[in-house]
Amino acid sequence: MAVLNYLRTALIHHKHTLMMEVLKGHGLRYASLLHQEAYIGGKWVSAASGKLFPVTNPANSKVIASVPDMEVTDTEAAINSAYEAFQTWQTTTARERSLLLRNWYNLMEQHKEDLALIVTAEAGKPLSESRGEIGYGSSFLEWFSEEAKRIYGEVAQSPASSKELFFLRQPIGVASMITPWNFPNAMITRKAGAALAAGCTCVIKPAEDTPLSALAAVDLAEKAGFPPGVINVVTTSRANTPAVGKLMCTSPKVAGISFTGSTAIGRVLYEQCASGIKRIGLELGGNAPFIVFSSADVKSAVEGLMVAKFRNSGQACISANRILVQEEIYDKFSEALEEAVRKRLTVGDGFNKEVNIGPLININQLKRVERIVNESVAAGAGVVLGGKCHDMGDLFFQPTILCNVTEDMACFQEEIFGPVIALKKFKCEEEAVNIANASKFGLACYFYSQDVSQVWRVARRLESGMIGINEGLISTAEGAFGGVKQSGIGREGSRHGIDDYTYLKYICLGGIN
Ligand code: ADP
């Protein structure tokens, strides 16, 4: 056993050195942010089994690190420590929690370049986008450090002079968090910031593709002064994820779960939460329409689409997916779009300064994008640009424009999650709104119009949790992020982001003379 432990530590150390060398070559300053152990009860720990799983750089498929492949017993330990920590954490004042969140925010800001390097190394994002994500991620800590102090209760009017009625807003308890790989930092801070502000403790399971960003963020939370057990990170491979996820939903010590990911997995978690009647927040898939009406400013519509489509190579749940262009301006818009895509996108390794389109995260995503494009072309879509895997490496896809798309095609029915634009012409407002709403998803919608009446009519009618009007970039800590229909339940960010982590306790004080 001792020999095994020694070998394991030696292996971890060796991998650590490799990763450090790679990232130092790119300018990493604080190697202490790189962890290859999980974080439970204030300690950096291995899996009880000693097993590890590899983390790869999607730009070249090289292994850059190995992290603990945790199982149900490790997760139980994390939940226990969060449960124990909650007993005191819930008694802290909002100001104390606010100051710790502010410390964490300051440390994230100080280390943003290093955190961005880690995101690019494991998620493949162009470095400029990784920097953007860290700024976005830390803004949730700043926001919730402020919101912590603004969680109010109420005093209600009593029907009897012998009674007073109060509603207290209290933390729900231990919150489980399961996060995706496409925003490996921000999806953690958006949840944990709100939960911690409310007085909850958390157990975080990052996506298996991107655990290093979670561990780096939590390293800074530890340095910020959060007590042991208040934040825990369980790393686990895809193989162990279903069992770990099930415990995170069903443990009697867990009060609620927050998930960002696919609708298919969201549905599984929702079902698993039913037996224990747990609180649940779900940020799921989308199939965002992007409508360009004939009154639109074509130049800004093209700019908006470039951002809404190509950010993170299209791997975002609010990515523009179904592009609808009114017939009068279709030619003008599609020509300007083609020119922008041809001239402004450079595919490659995210560490290369010129690059603004990185690889897809893994082979499953690449195959999915390839299948959607092939099926759409076989069904009659035209290829204006791209349409194939890129020869830059194993996981790259060419920026693509498809035209003559019809509603039944795969590129309109499914969330593409890749750098593919699917264009469809429409005749009138009614038709565009009907097509936009003909989806089981309702996360984000975008539309461009200079007609004020149309702006209000359409904004009201679109079945969507979020709408960008003459704007392609809607994400911000101040905004209420979330969907309707099968895109999810609950809102993250804004003052509403706290709601999932608190409940109202009604107190009736009687016997008053
Ligand atoms: P994607 O297919 O893009 O990876 P997923 O919804 O599958 O999207 O993954 C999002 C997150 O959900 C990841 O952290 C992943 O590990 C996790 N996950 C996947 N399957 C399960 C499951 N059965 N139970 C709990 N979490 C899961």
Coordinates of C-alpha atoms and ligand atoms in Angstrom, one line a residue:
M1 CA 0.0 0.0 0.0
A2 CA 2.8 2.4 1.0
V3 CA 4.6 1.6 -2.3
L4 CA 1.4 2.3 -4.3
N5 CA 0.9 5.6 -2.5
Y6 CA 4.5 6.5 -3.2
L7 CA 4.1 5.7 -6.9
R8 CA 0.8 7.6 -7.1
T9 CA 2.4 10.7 -5.6
A10 CA 5.4 10.4 -7.9
L11 CA 3.1 10.1 -10.9
I12 CA 1.1 13.2 -9.8
H13 CA 4.3 15.1 -9.3
H14 CA 5.6 14.1 -12.7
K15 CA 2.5 15.2 -14.5
H16 CA 2.4 18.3 -12.5
T17 CA 5.9 19.2 -13.7
L18 CA 4.8 18.6 -17.3
M19 CA 1.8 20.8 -17.0
M20 CA 3.7 23.5 -15.3
E21 CA 6.4 23.5 -18.0
V22 CA 3.8 23.9 -20.7
L23 CA 1.9 26.7 -19.0
K24 CA 5.1 28.5 -17.8
G25 CA 6.1 28.5 -21.5
H26 CA 2.9 30.6 -22.1
G27 CA 3.7 32.9 -19.2
L28 CA 2.0 31.3 -16.1
R29 CA 3.2 33.1 -13.0
Y30 CA 1.7 31.1 -10.1
A31 CA 2.2 27.4 -10.5
S32 CA 0.5 27.0 -7.1
L33 CA -2.8 27.4 -9.0
L34 CA -2.3 24.1 -10.7
H35 CA -3.8 21.3 -8.7
Q36 CA -4.1 17.6 -9.5
E37 CA -6.0 16.8 -6.3
A38 CA -9.6 17.4 -5.4
Y39 CA -10.6 19.7 -2.5
I40 CA -12.7 18.3 0.3
G41 CA -13.1 19.7 3.8
G42 CA -10.3 22.2 3.3
K43 CA -7.8 19.6 2.2
W44 CA -6.3 18.8 -1.2
V45 CA -7.0 15.0 -1.5
S46 CA -6.7 12.0 -3.8
A47 CA -9.6 9.6 -4.6
A48 CA -9.9 6.9 -2.0
S49 CA -9.3 4.4 -4.8
G50 CA -6.1 6.3 -5.8
K51 CA -7.4 6.4 -9.4
L52 CA -6.8 9.3 -11.7
F53 CA -8.1 10.4 -15.0
P54 CA -6.3 12.4 -17.7
V55 CA -7.1 16.0 -18.7
T56 CA -6.1 16.9 -22.3
N57 CA -5.5 20.0 -24.3
P58 CA -8.1 19.9 -27.1
A59 CA -5.8 21.9 -29.5
N60 CA -3.3 19.0 -29.7
S61 CA -5.0 16.1 -27.7
K62 CA -1.9 16.0 -25.4
V63 CA -2.4 15.0 -21.8
I64 CA -1.7 18.0 -19.6
A65 CA -2.6 16.7 -16.2
S66 CA -4.3 13.9 -14.2
V67 CA -6.9 14.5 -11.5
P68 CA -8.6 12.1 -8.9
D69 CA -11.3 9.9 -10.4
M70 CA -13.6 10.1 -7.4
E71 CA -16.5 7.8 -6.7
V72 CA -19.5 7.7 -4.4
T73 CA -17.5 7.3 -1.2
D74 CA -15.4 10.4 -1.9
T75 CA -18.5 12.3 -2.8
E76 CA -20.1 11.3 0.4
A77 CA -17.1 12.7 2.3
A78 CA -17.5 16.0 0.4
I79 CA -21.2 16.1 1.2
N80 CA -20.5 15.3 4.9
S81 CA -18.0 18.1 5.1
A82 CA -20.3 20.6 3.4
Y83 CA -23.1 19.6 5.8
E84 CA -20.9 20.0 8.8
A85 CA -19.6 23.3 7.6
F86 CA -23.1 24.6 7.0
Q87 CA -24.0 24.3 10.7
T88 CA -21.6 27.3 11.4
W89 CA -21.5 28.9 7.9
Q90 CA -25.3 29.6 8.1
T91 CA -24.8 31.6 11.3
T92 CA -22.2 34.0 9.7
T93 CA -23.4 37.5 9.0
A94 CA -24.1 38.6 5.5
R95 CA -21.2 41.1 5.8
E96 CA -18.7 38.4 6.7
R97 CA -19.8 36.4 3.7
S98 CA -19.7 39.5 1.5
L99 CA -16.1 40.2 2.6
L100 CA -14.9 36.7 1.8
L101 CA -16.6 36.8 -1.6
R102 CA -14.9 40.2 -2.2
N103 CA -11.5 38.7 -1.2
W104 CA -12.1 35.9 -3.7
Y105 CA -13.1 38.4 -6.4
N106 CA -9.9 40.4 -5.7
L107 CA -7.7 37.3 -6.0
M108 CA -9.4 36.2 -9.2
E109 CA -8.7 39.6 -10.6
Q110 CA -5.1 39.5 -9.5
H111 CA -4.6 36.0 -11.1
K112 CA -6.8 36.5 -14.1
E113 CA -4.0 36.0 -16.7
D114 CA -3.0 32.7 -15.1
L115 CA -6.6 31.5 -14.8
A116 CA -7.1 32.4 -18.5
L117 CA -4.1 30.3 -19.4
I118 CA -5.6 27.3 -17.6
V119 CA -8.9 27.7 -19.4
T120 CA -7.2 27.8 -22.8
A121 CA -5.0 24.8 -21.9
E122 CA -7.9 22.5 -21.0
A123 CA -10.9 24.0 -23.0
G124 CA -9.0 25.2 -26.1
K125 CA -10.5 28.7 -26.1
P126 CA -8.6 31.5 -27.8
L127 CA -6.7 33.3 -25.0
S128 CA -8.6 36.6 -25.5
E129 CA -11.9 34.7 -24.9
S130 CA -10.5 33.0 -21.8
R131 CA -9.6 36.4 -20.4
G132 CA -13.1 37.5 -21.1
E133 CA -14.5 34.4 -19.3
I134 CA -12.4 35.1 -16.2
G135 CA -13.6 38.7 -16.1
Y136 CA -17.2 37.4 -16.5
G137 CA -16.6 34.7 -13.9
S138 CA -15.1 37.0 -11.3
S139 CA -17.9 39.6 -11.9
F140 CA -20.3 37.1 -10.3
L141 CA -18.2 37.1 -7.1
E142 CA -18.2 40.9 -7.0
W143 CA -21.9 41.0 -7.7
F144 CA -22.9 38.4 -5.1
S145 CA -20.5 39.9 -2.5
E146 CA -22.8 43.0 -2.9
E147 CA -26.1 41.1 -3.1
A148 CA -25.2 39.1 0.1
K149 CA -26.1 42.2 2.0
R150 CA -29.4 42.8 0.2
I151 CA -31.2 39.6 1.1
Y152 CA -34.3 40.9 2.7
G153 CA -37.2 39.3 4.7
E154 CA -40.6 40.9 5.1
V155 CA -43.0 41.9 7.8
A156 CA -46.6 41.2 6.8
Q157 CA -49.8 42.9 7.9
S158 CA -51.3 40.8 10.7
P159 CA -55.1 40.0 10.8
A160 CA -55.0 40.0 14.6
S161 CA -53.6 42.5 17.1
S162 CA -52.2 39.6 19.2
K163 CA -50.0 38.4 16.4
E164 CA -47.1 39.7 14.3
L165 CA -46.1 38.0 11.0
F166 CA -42.6 37.8 9.6
F167 CA -40.9 36.1 6.7
L168 CA -37.2 35.3 7.1
R169 CA -35.1 34.4 4.1
Q170 CA -32.8 31.6 5.0
P171 CA -30.2 29.5 3.2
I172 CA -31.4 26.1 2.1
G173 CA -28.3 24.1 3.2
V174 CA -25.8 22.1 1.1
A175 CA -26.0 22.9 -2.6
S176 CA -24.7 20.4 -5.2
M177 CA -23.4 22.0 -8.4
I178 CA -22.7 20.2 -11.6
T179 CA -21.0 22.4 -14.2
P180 CA -20.1 22.1 -17.9
W181 CA -16.8 22.5 -19.8
N182 CA -17.8 25.4 -22.1
F183 CA -17.4 28.1 -19.3
P184 CA -15.3 26.1 -16.8
N185 CA -14.7 29.1 -14.5
A186 CA -17.8 31.3 -14.9
M187 CA -20.4 28.5 -14.5
I188 CA -18.9 27.8 -11.1
T189 CA -18.7 31.3 -9.8
R190 CA -22.2 32.1 -11.1
K191 CA -23.6 29.3 -8.9
A192 CA -21.1 29.3 -6.0
G193 CA -21.2 33.1 -5.6
A194 CA -25.0 33.1 -5.1
A195 CA -25.0 30.0 -2.9
L196 CA -22.2 31.3 -0.6
A197 CA -23.8 34.8 -0.4
A198 CA -27.0 33.2 0.8
G199 CA -25.2 31.2 3.5
C200 CA -25.2 27.8 1.7
T201 CA -22.2 25.5 1.5
C202 CA -21.4 23.7 -1.8
V203 CA -20.1 20.5 -3.4
I204 CA -19.0 21.2 -6.9
K205 CA -18.5 18.6 -9.6
P206 CA -16.8 20.2 -12.6
A207 CA -17.0 18.7 -16.1
E208 CA -14.5 15.9 -16.7
D209 CA -12.9 17.9 -19.6
T210 CA -12.1 20.9 -17.5
P211 CA -11.4 20.2 -13.8
L212 CA -8.3 22.3 -13.6
S213 CA -10.1 25.7 -13.9
A214 CA -12.4 24.6 -11.0
L215 CA -9.5 23.6 -8.8
A216 CA -7.6 26.8 -9.6
A217 CA -10.7 28.9 -8.8
V218 CA -11.1 27.1 -5.5
D219 CA -7.4 27.4 -4.6
L220 CA -8.1 31.2 -4.6
A221 CA -11.3 30.7 -2.6
E222 CA -9.2 28.9 0.0
K223 CA -6.7 31.8 0.0
A224 CA -9.6 34.2 0.3
G225 CA -10.4 32.7 3.7
F226 CA -13.5 30.5 3.2
P227 CA -13.5 28.0 6.1
P228 CA -12.9 24.3 5.5
G229 CA -15.9 22.4 4.1
V230 CA -17.8 25.5 2.8
I231 CA -16.6 24.8 -0.7
N232 CA -15.7 21.3 -1.9
V233 CA -14.7 20.1 -5.4
V234 CA -15.1 16.5 -6.4
T235 CA -13.4 15.5 -9.7
T236 CA -14.6 12.4 -11.5
S237 CA -14.4 10.8 -14.9
R238 CA -17.4 10.4 -17.2
A239 CA -17.6 6.7 -16.2
N240 CA -18.1 7.5 -12.5
T241 CA -20.2 10.6 -13.1
P242 CA -23.7 9.0 -13.1
A243 CA -23.2 7.5 -9.7
V244 CA -21.6 10.6 -8.2
G245 CA -24.3 12.8 -9.8
K246 CA -27.0 10.5 -8.3
L247 CA -25.7 10.9 -4.8
M248 CA -25.4 14.6 -5.3
C249 CA -29.2 14.7 -6.1
T250 CA -30.4 12.1 -3.5
S251 CA -28.3 12.5 -0.4
P252 CA -30.5 13.5 2.5
K253 CA -27.8 16.0 3.5
V254 CA -28.1 17.9 0.2
A255 CA -30.8 20.5 0.0
G256 CA -30.7 21.4 -3.6
I257 CA -28.8 21.0 -6.9
S258 CA -27.9 23.5 -9.6
F259 CA -26.9 22.2 -13.0
T260 CA -25.7 23.7 -16.3
G261 CA -25.5 21.3 -19.2
S262 CA -27.6 19.4 -21.7
T263 CA -31.4 19.0 -21.5
A264 CA -30.9 15.2 -21.6
I265 CA -28.8 15.2 -18.4
G266 CA -30.9 17.9 -16.8
R267 CA -33.9 15.6 -17.2
V268 CA -32.1 12.8 -15.4
L269 CA -31.2 15.0 -12.5
Y270 CA -34.7 16.4 -12.3
E271 CA -36.0 12.9 -11.9
Q272 CA -33.4 12.0 -9.4
C273 CA -34.3 15.0 -7.3
A274 CA -38.0 14.1 -7.2
S275 CA -37.7 11.4 -4.6
G276 CA -36.1 13.8 -2.0
I277 CA -38.2 16.8 -3.2
K278 CA -35.0 18.7 -3.7
R279 CA -34.7 22.3 -4.8
I280 CA -33.4 22.4 -8.4
G281 CA -32.0 25.0 -10.8
L282 CA -31.4 23.9 -14.4
E283 CA -29.7 25.9 -17.1
L284 CA -30.1 23.6 -20.1
G285 CA -29.8 23.5 -23.9
G286 CA -31.1 26.2 -26.3
N287 CA -31.8 26.6 -30.0
A288 CA -31.5 30.3 -30.3
P289 CA -33.2 32.0 -33.2
F290 CA -31.4 35.1 -34.6
I291 CA -33.9 37.1 -36.7
V292 CA -32.8 39.9 -39.0
F293 CA -35.8 42.0 -40.0
S294 CA -35.8 44.2 -43.1
S295 CA -35.5 47.4 -41.1
A296 CA -32.3 46.2 -39.4
D297 CA -29.0 47.9 -39.5
V298 CA -27.2 45.2 -41.5
K299 CA -23.7 46.0 -40.4
S300 CA -24.6 45.7 -36.7
A301 CA -26.6 42.6 -37.3
V302 CA -23.6 40.9 -38.9
E303 CA -21.4 42.1 -35.9
G304 CA -24.0 40.7 -33.5
L305 CA -24.1 37.4 -35.3
M306 CA -20.3 37.1 -35.4
V307 CA -20.3 37.4 -31.6
A308 CA -23.4 35.4 -30.8
K309 CA -22.3 32.5 -33.1
F310 CA -18.6 32.2 -33.0
R311 CA -17.8 32.9 -29.3
N312 CA -16.2 29.7 -28.0
S313 CA -16.5 28.2 -31.5
G314 CA -20.3 28.2 -31.1
Q315 CA -20.1 26.0 -28.0
A316 CA -22.5 28.1 -25.8
C317 CA -26.1 27.3 -24.9
I318 CA -27.0 30.9 -26.0
S319 CA -25.2 30.6 -29.3
A320 CA -27.3 31.8 -32.3
N321 CA -28.5 28.6 -34.0
R322 CA -31.3 29.3 -36.4
I323 CA -30.6 32.4 -38.5
L324 CA -33.7 33.9 -40.1
V325 CA -33.3 36.8 -42.5
Q326 CA -36.2 38.7 -44.1
E327 CA -36.2 38.4 -47.9
E328 CA -35.7 42.1 -48.8
I329 CA -32.3 42.2 -47.1
Y330 CA -31.3 38.6 -47.4
D331 CA -28.7 39.1 -50.2
K332 CA -27.2 42.2 -48.6
F333 CA -26.9 40.5 -45.2
S334 CA -25.6 37.1 -46.4
E335 CA -22.9 38.8 -48.6
A336 CA -21.7 40.9 -45.7
L337 CA -21.8 37.9 -43.4
E338 CA -19.8 35.7 -45.8
E339 CA -17.1 38.4 -46.1
A340 CA -16.9 38.7 -42.3
V341 CA -16.5 35.0 -41.8
R342 CA -14.0 34.6 -44.6
K343 CA -11.8 37.5 -43.5
R344 CA -12.0 37.7 -39.8
L345 CA -11.9 34.2 -38.5
T346 CA -8.6 32.4 -37.9
V347 CA -8.7 28.8 -36.7
G348 CA -6.0 27.3 -34.6
D349 CA -4.5 26.8 -31.1
G350 CA -6.0 29.2 -28.6
F351 CA -2.5 30.2 -27.4
N352 CA -1.7 31.7 -30.8
K353 CA -2.5 35.4 -30.6
E354 CA -4.0 35.6 -34.1
V355 CA -6.5 32.8 -33.4
N356 CA -10.1 33.5 -32.7
I357 CA -11.6 30.1 -33.4
G358 CA -10.3 27.2 -31.3
P359 CA -10.9 23.5 -31.4
L360 CA -14.1 21.8 -30.2
I361 CA -13.8 20.3 -26.8
N362 CA -13.7 16.6 -27.6
I363 CA -14.3 14.0 -30.4
N364 CA -17.9 13.5 -29.5
Q365 CA -18.7 17.2 -30.1
L366 CA -16.7 17.2 -33.4
K367 CA -18.6 14.2 -34.6
R368 CA -21.9 15.7 -33.6
V369 CA -21.2 18.9 -35.6
E370 CA -20.0 16.9 -38.6
R371 CA -23.1 14.8 -38.5
I372 CA -25.5 17.8 -38.2
V373 CA -23.8 19.5 -41.2
N374 CA -23.7 16.3 -43.3
E375 CA -27.4 15.5 -42.6
S376 CA -28.4 19.0 -43.4
V377 CA -26.5 19.0 -46.7
A378 CA -27.9 15.6 -47.6
A379 CA -31.4 17.1 -47.0
G380 CA -30.7 20.0 -49.4
A381 CA -28.8 22.7 -47.6
G382 CA -26.2 24.6 -49.7
V383 CA -22.7 25.1 -48.4
V384 CA -21.6 28.7 -48.8
L385 CA -18.4 28.2 -46.8
G386 CA -16.6 25.4 -44.9
G387 CA -18.7 22.4 -44.1
K388 CA -15.9 20.0 -43.1
C389 CA -13.4 19.2 -40.4
H390 CA -10.4 21.5 -40.4
D391 CA -7.0 20.1 -41.1
M392 CA -5.5 22.1 -38.2
G393 CA -5.9 19.1 -35.8
D394 CA -8.1 16.3 -34.6
L395 CA -10.8 18.5 -33.1
F396 CA -11.2 21.5 -35.4
F397 CA -14.1 22.3 -37.6
Q398 CA -14.2 24.9 -40.4
P399 CA -16.2 28.0 -39.9
T400 CA -19.3 27.1 -42.0
I401 CA -22.2 28.9 -43.6
L402 CA -25.2 26.8 -44.8
C403 CA -28.0 28.3 -46.9
N404 CA -31.4 27.2 -48.2
V405 CA -32.0 25.7 -44.8
T406 CA -35.5 24.4 -44.0
E407 CA -37.1 23.9 -40.6
D408 CA -36.9 20.2 -40.6
M409 CA -33.1 20.0 -41.1
A410 CA -30.8 18.8 -38.4
C411 CA -29.1 22.2 -38.2
F412 CA -32.4 23.9 -37.3
Q413 CA -33.8 21.1 -35.1
E414 CA -30.7 20.5 -33.0
E415 CA -28.4 22.7 -31.0
I416 CA -25.3 22.7 -33.2
F417 CA -22.7 23.7 -30.6
G418 CA -20.1 24.4 -33.3
P419 CA -19.0 27.2 -35.7
V420 CA -21.8 26.6 -38.2
I421 CA -24.3 29.3 -39.4
A422 CA -27.6 28.0 -40.8
L423 CA -29.4 30.6 -42.9
K424 CA -33.1 30.7 -43.8
K425 CA -35.1 33.4 -45.6
F426 CA -38.5 34.5 -44.3
K427 CA -41.3 36.7 -45.7
C428 CA -43.1 38.4 -42.8
E429 CA -42.9 39.0 -39.0
E430 CA -45.6 36.4 -38.3
E431 CA -43.7 33.7 -40.1
A432 CA -40.4 34.5 -38.3
V433 CA -42.0 34.5 -34.8
N434 CA -43.8 31.2 -35.5
I435 CA -40.6 29.6 -36.7
A436 CA -38.7 31.0 -33.7
N437 CA -41.3 29.6 -31.3
A438 CA -41.6 26.2 -32.9
S439 CA -39.0 24.7 -30.6
K440 CA -39.0 22.8 -27.4
F441 CA -36.3 25.1 -26.2
G442 CA -36.6 28.7 -25.0
L443 CA -33.3 30.0 -23.7
A444 CA -32.1 33.0 -25.8
C445 CA -33.4 34.8 -28.9
Y446 CA -31.8 37.6 -30.8
F447 CA -33.4 40.0 -33.3
Y448 CA -32.5 43.1 -35.2
S449 CA -35.0 45.7 -36.1
Q450 CA -35.2 49.5 -36.1
D451 CA -39.0 49.5 -36.0
V452 CA -40.0 50.4 -32.4
S453 CA -43.5 48.8 -32.6
Q454 CA -42.0 45.7 -34.1
V455 CA -39.4 45.6 -31.3
W456 CA -42.1 45.5 -28.6
R457 CA -44.4 43.2 -30.5
V458 CA -41.8 40.6 -31.2
A459 CA -40.1 40.9 -27.8
R460 CA -43.4 40.1 -26.1
R461 CA -44.3 37.2 -28.4
L462 CA -41.0 35.3 -28.4
E463 CA -41.1 32.3 -26.1
S464 CA -37.7 32.7 -24.5
G465 CA -36.1 33.4 -21.1
M466 CA -33.7 36.0 -22.6
I467 CA -33.8 38.3 -25.6
G468 CA -31.1 40.3 -27.2
I469 CA -32.5 43.2 -29.3
N470 CA -30.0 44.8 -31.7
E471 CA -27.4 43.1 -29.4
G472 CA -25.5 39.8 -29.7
L473 CA -23.8 39.7 -26.3
I474 CA -26.3 39.5 -23.5
S475 CA -24.4 37.7 -20.7
T476 CA -23.6 39.8 -17.6
A477 CA -23.7 39.3 -13.9
E478 CA -26.5 41.9 -13.6
G479 CA -28.8 40.1 -16.1
A480 CA -31.2 37.3 -15.1
F481 CA -29.9 34.3 -17.0
G482 CA -32.2 31.4 -17.6
G483 CA -34.7 29.7 -19.9
V484 CA -38.3 28.6 -20.4
K485 CA -39.7 25.4 -21.8
Q486 CA -37.1 22.6 -21.9
S487 CA -34.3 25.2 -21.5
G488 CA -34.5 25.2 -17.7
I489 CA -35.8 26.3 -14.4
G490 CA -34.7 29.2 -12.3
R491 CA -32.4 32.2 -13.0
E492 CA -28.7 32.8 -12.4
G493 CA -27.1 36.2 -11.9
S494 CA -29.1 39.4 -11.1
R495 CA -30.8 39.7 -7.7
H496 CA -32.9 36.6 -8.6
G497 CA -29.8 34.4 -8.7
I498 CA -30.0 34.1 -4.9
D499 CA -33.6 32.7 -4.9
D500 CA -32.6 29.1 -5.6
Y501 CA -30.4 29.1 -2.5
T502 CA -32.9 30.5 0.0
Y503 CA -36.3 29.7 1.3
L504 CA -38.9 31.9 3.1
K505 CA -39.6 31.0 6.7
Y506 CA -42.9 32.3 7.9
I507 CA -42.9 33.2 11.6
C508 CA -46.1 34.0 13.5
L509 CA -45.4 35.6 16.8
G510 CA -48.5 35.3 19.0
G511 CA -49.7 36.2 22.5
I512 CA -48.9 39.9 22.1
N513 CA -50.9 42.0 24.6
Ligands
ADP1 P1 -22.0 17.6 -22.6 O1 -22.6 16.5 -23.4 O2 -21.9 18.9 -23.4 O3 -20.8 17.2 -21.9 P2 -23.6 17.2 -20.3 O4 -24.9 17.7 -20.0 O5 -23.4 15.8 -20.6 O6 -23.1 18.1 -21.6 O7 -22.5 17.6 -19.2 C1 -22.6 18.7 -18.3 C2 -22.2 18.2 -17.0 O8 -23.0 17.2 -16.6 C3 -20.7 17.7 -16.9 O9 -20.2 18.1 -15.6 C4 -20.9 16.2 -16.9 O10 -19.9 15.5 -16.2 C5 -22.2 16.1 -16.1 N1 -23.0 14.8 -16.3 C6 -23.1 14.1 -17.4 N2 -23.8 13.0 -17.2 C7 -24.3 13.1 -15.9 C8 -25.1 12.3 -15.1 N3 -25.7 11.1 -15.5 N4 -25.3 12.7 -13.8 C9 -24.7 13.8 -13.3 N5 -24.0 14.6 -14.1 C10 -23.7 14.3 -15.3

